Coordinates of C-alpha atoms and ligand atoms in Angstrom, one line a residue:
M1 CA -180.4 7.6 -30.3
A2 CA -179.6 3.5 -31.3
F3 CA -177.6 4.9 -34.4
P4 CA -175.3 7.5 -34.9
A5 CA -176.5 10.5 -36.2
E6 CA -174.8 10.1 -39.9
A7 CA -177.1 7.3 -40.0
A8 CA -180.4 9.4 -40.1
D9 CA -179.7 10.7 -43.7
R10 CA -178.3 7.1 -45.0
L11 CA -182.0 5.7 -43.7
P12 CA -184.7 5.6 -46.6
P13 CA -188.2 6.7 -45.3
G14 CA -189.7 3.9 -43.3
Q15 CA -186.7 1.9 -42.4
R16 CA -185.1 1.1 -39.1
V17 CA -181.5 -0.3 -39.2
Q18 CA -180.8 -3.7 -37.9
Q19 CA -177.1 -5.0 -36.5
Q20 CA -177.1 -8.0 -38.6
L21 CA -178.6 -9.6 -42.1
P22 CA -181.3 -12.4 -41.1
V23 CA -182.0 -15.0 -43.4
L24 CA -184.6 -14.2 -45.0
H25 CA -186.4 -16.0 -48.5
Y26 CA -188.8 -17.9 -50.1
G27 CA -188.4 -21.8 -50.5
P28 CA -186.0 -24.2 -49.7
V29 CA -181.9 -23.7 -49.5
P30 CA -180.9 -25.1 -52.8
K31 CA -177.4 -27.5 -52.6
F32 CA -174.5 -26.2 -54.5
R33 CA -173.1 -28.7 -57.1
P34 CA -170.0 -27.4 -58.7
Q35 CA -169.8 -29.8 -61.4
T36 CA -173.2 -28.9 -62.8
W37 CA -173.4 -25.5 -61.5
D38 CA -173.3 -22.8 -64.4
L39 CA -174.1 -18.9 -64.8
R40 CA -176.9 -19.1 -68.2
V41 CA -176.8 -15.7 -69.7
F42 CA -179.3 -15.6 -72.1
G43 CA -182.5 -14.0 -73.7
A44 CA -181.5 -11.2 -76.4
T45 CA -177.6 -11.5 -76.5
K46 CA -175.9 -9.5 -79.0
T47 CA -175.0 -12.3 -80.9
G48 CA -178.5 -14.3 -80.4
E49 CA -176.3 -17.2 -78.7
E50 CA -177.3 -18.4 -74.9
F51 CA -173.8 -18.6 -73.1
A52 CA -173.4 -21.0 -70.1
I53 CA -170.5 -19.8 -67.5
N54 CA -169.4 -22.9 -65.7
W55 CA -167.9 -22.9 -61.8
A56 CA -164.3 -22.7 -63.0
D57 CA -164.3 -20.0 -65.1
F58 CA -167.2 -18.4 -63.3
Q59 CA -164.1 -17.7 -60.2
R60 CA -161.6 -16.4 -62.7
L61 CA -163.7 -13.6 -63.7
P62 CA -162.3 -9.9 -62.2
R63 CA -163.4 -9.0 -58.8
V64 CA -164.3 -6.0 -56.9
T65 CA -165.4 -5.1 -53.4
V66 CA -168.2 -3.0 -52.6
R67 CA -169.3 -1.1 -49.9
A68 CA -172.9 -0.9 -49.2
D69 CA -176.2 -0.5 -47.2
F70 CA -178.9 -3.0 -48.0
H71 CA -182.8 -2.1 -47.2
C72 CA -185.1 -4.8 -47.2
V73 CA -188.9 -3.9 -48.1
T74 CA -189.7 -5.7 -44.6
K75 CA -188.4 -2.1 -43.2
F76 CA -185.2 -3.2 -41.8
S77 CA -181.7 -1.9 -43.1
V78 CA -178.2 -3.4 -42.7
L79 CA -175.8 -0.8 -42.8
D80 CA -171.9 -0.9 -44.2
N81 CA -172.1 -4.5 -45.7
E82 CA -168.6 -5.3 -47.7
W83 CA -169.4 -7.0 -50.5
H84 CA -167.3 -9.1 -52.8
G85 CA -168.0 -10.5 -56.3
I86 CA -167.8 -10.1 -59.7
P87 CA -169.1 -7.0 -61.2
T88 CA -172.2 -7.0 -63.4
S89 CA -170.3 -5.0 -65.9
V90 CA -167.8 -8.3 -66.4
I91 CA -171.0 -10.3 -67.4
L92 CA -172.1 -6.9 -69.6
R93 CA -168.7 -6.9 -71.3
E94 CA -168.5 -11.1 -71.8
V95 CA -171.9 -11.7 -73.2
P96 CA -173.1 -8.2 -74.3
P97 CA -176.6 -7.5 -74.4
A98 CA -178.2 -6.8 -78.1
P99 CA -178.8 -2.9 -78.4
N100 CA -182.5 -3.1 -77.9
V101 CA -181.9 -4.9 -74.4
T102 CA -183.9 -2.4 -72.1
H103 CA -184.7 -4.9 -69.0
V104 CA -182.8 -7.7 -67.5
M105 CA -184.0 -10.8 -65.5
V106 CA -181.9 -12.2 -62.7
W107 CA -183.2 -16.0 -62.3
A108 CA -182.3 -18.1 -58.8
E109 CA -182.6 -21.6 -58.2
Y110 CA -186.0 -23.0 -57.9
G111 CA -187.5 -20.1 -60.3
Y112 CA -187.1 -17.1 -58.1
S113 CA -186.7 -14.1 -60.2
A114 CA -186.3 -10.4 -60.2
N115 CA -186.3 -8.0 -62.8
M116 CA -185.1 -4.7 -63.3
R117 CA -183.8 -2.1 -65.8
L118 CA -181.1 -2.6 -67.6
A119 CA -179.1 0.8 -65.9
D120 CA -179.5 -1.2 -62.8
F121 CA -178.1 -4.5 -63.3
A122 CA -175.1 -2.1 -64.9
S123 CA -174.7 0.2 -62.2
P124 CA -171.5 0.8 -61.0
N125 CA -172.2 -0.6 -57.3
S126 CA -174.0 -3.9 -58.6
L127 CA -172.3 -7.1 -58.4
L128 CA -172.5 -11.0 -58.3
A129 CA -171.5 -11.1 -54.6
T130 CA -169.6 -14.5 -53.6
H131 CA -168.3 -13.1 -50.2
H132 CA -170.2 -11.2 -47.3
N133 CA -167.9 -9.3 -44.8
G134 CA -164.8 -10.9 -45.8
E135 CA -166.3 -14.3 -45.5
Q136 CA -167.7 -16.4 -48.0
L137 CA -171.2 -16.5 -48.3
T138 CA -172.9 -19.0 -46.2
P139 CA -175.9 -21.6 -48.2
E140 CA -178.3 -19.5 -46.4
H141 CA -177.3 -16.5 -47.7
G142 CA -176.9 -17.1 -51.1
F143 CA -173.6 -19.2 -51.7
P144 CA -172.4 -19.6 -54.0
V145 CA -173.4 -16.4 -55.4
R146 CA -176.2 -13.8 -55.0
L147 CA -176.7 -10.2 -56.8
I148 CA -176.6 -7.3 -55.0
V149 CA -178.2 -4.1 -56.3
P150 CA -177.6 -1.5 -53.5
H151 CA -179.8 1.0 -54.7
L152 CA -183.0 -1.3 -54.8
Y153 CA -185.2 -3.1 -52.3
A154 CA -183.1 -6.5 -51.3
W155 CA -186.0 -8.5 -53.0
K156 CA -184.2 -7.3 -56.4
G157 CA -181.1 -9.3 -55.3
P158 CA -181.2 -12.9 -56.0
K159 CA -179.5 -15.2 -53.6
W160 CA -178.3 -18.4 -55.7
V161 CA -178.4 -16.8 -58.8
R162 CA -178.3 -18.9 -62.3
G163 CA -179.8 -16.9 -64.8
I164 CA -179.0 -13.6 -66.2
E165 CA -182.0 -12.9 -69.2
Y166 CA -181.7 -9.9 -71.5
L167 CA -185.0 -8.6 -71.9
T168 CA -186.3 -6.2 -75.3
E169 CA -189.1 -5.3 -72.9
D170 CA -190.2 -5.5 -69.2
R171 CA -191.4 -8.4 -67.5
R172 CA -192.2 -9.0 -63.8
G173 CA -190.5 -11.2 -61.4
F174 CA -191.3 -13.7 -58.8
W175 CA -192.5 -10.4 -56.3
E176 CA -193.3 -8.2 -59.1
E177 CA -196.1 -10.1 -59.6
R178 CA -197.2 -10.8 -56.6
G179 CA -197.7 -7.2 -55.2
Y180 CA -194.4 -5.8 -54.9
H181 CA -193.2 -2.4 -56.7
N182 CA -192.0 -2.9 -60.2
L183 CA -189.2 -0.7 -59.6
A184 CA -188.0 -0.5 -55.5
D185 CA -186.1 2.3 -55.1
P186 CA -186.6 2.6 -51.2
W187 CA -185.5 6.3 -51.8
K188 CA -189.0 6.6 -53.4
E189 CA -190.7 4.1 -50.6
Q190 CA -191.6 1.9 -53.9
R191 CA -192.5 -1.0 -51.9
Y192 CA -196.1 -2.2 -53.4
S193 CA -197.3 -2.6 -57.2
Y194 CA -200.6 -0.6 -55.9
Q195 CA -198.4 2.6 -55.5
E196 CA -197.1 2.1 -59.3
E197 CA -197.3 5.0 -61.7
P198 CA -198.4 4.4 -65.2
G199 CA -195.0 3.7 -66.6
D200 CA -193.4 2.3 -64.2
G201 CA -194.0 -0.9 -65.1
P202 CA -196.0 -4.3 -67.0
E203 CA -199.7 -4.0 -66.9
L204 CA -201.0 -6.5 -63.9
Ligands
LIG301 N1 -183.4 -16.6 -54.4 C1 -184.0 -16.0 -53.6 N2 -183.2 -14.8 -53.3 C2 -183.8 -13.7 -52.4 C3 -185.0 -14.3 -51.7 C4 -185.5 -15.2 -52.2 O1 -186.8 -15.6 -51.5 N3 -185.2 -16.1 -53.0 N4 -185.4 -12.8 -50.8 C5 -184.7 -11.6 -51.0 C6 -184.9 -11.0 -50.2 S1 -186.7 -10.4 -49.7 C7 -184.0 -10.6 -49.3 S2 -184.6 -9.0 -48.0 C8 -183.1 -10.8 -49.3 C9 -182.4 -11.5 -47.7 O2 -181.0 -12.2 -47.7 P1 -180.5 -12.6 -46.7 O3 -181.3 -13.9 -46.4 O4 -179.1 -12.7 -46.8 O5 -180.7 -11.4 -45.2 O6 -182.6 -11.8 -50.3 C10 -183.3 -11.6 -51.5 N5 -183.2 -12.8 -52.2
LIG302 MO1 -186.7 -8.2 -48.8

């Protein structure tokens, strides 16, 4: 056995264990500019206003550490990652969504985006990670901040996050428009949009 027996039931169907995170993304690695960096929270906010959290304020937000497995739709999983950063619950508390918000679109540099249900974004294990296994994220792994939603395939977690958009109806993100499943639950092997059932996502 290449991995401990306990890993067997930790591995979603069709996945195999890999020791390290590869560098995997579409497009170039953005340059971080602390003076102009902000995290925009917009769309259907409770007050109707748009917010922008600058780098200094972002760094003062409360933090957590989350231990989680990482599952990529291309079939590798990396077990036991230690992520450190700002829980998504803090963002939801700082900038509350309107009561009719059902989904969130998370935006990254260069227009990458991923949509998810509000409940997935709000999950207690979801966080805006700044550190991985005790070290600050490297530029290619998402520095300064990436979203981690451990219970979904990893494409739902944009690296280089810059925006959180509150949605009152679902809308497809970057990969969800390009053939990947709208919901992305690895335990259900929701890999491709052709597997979607009625109600799983907006029409293509
Ligand atoms: N901005 C951005 N974030 C992204 C991606 C991307 O293409 N652009 N790819 C996703 C996918 S498919 C995976 S598997 C992980 C890879 O993270 P890693 O490069 O740290 O291993 O980043 C996710 N976040
Ligand atoms: Mo991925």
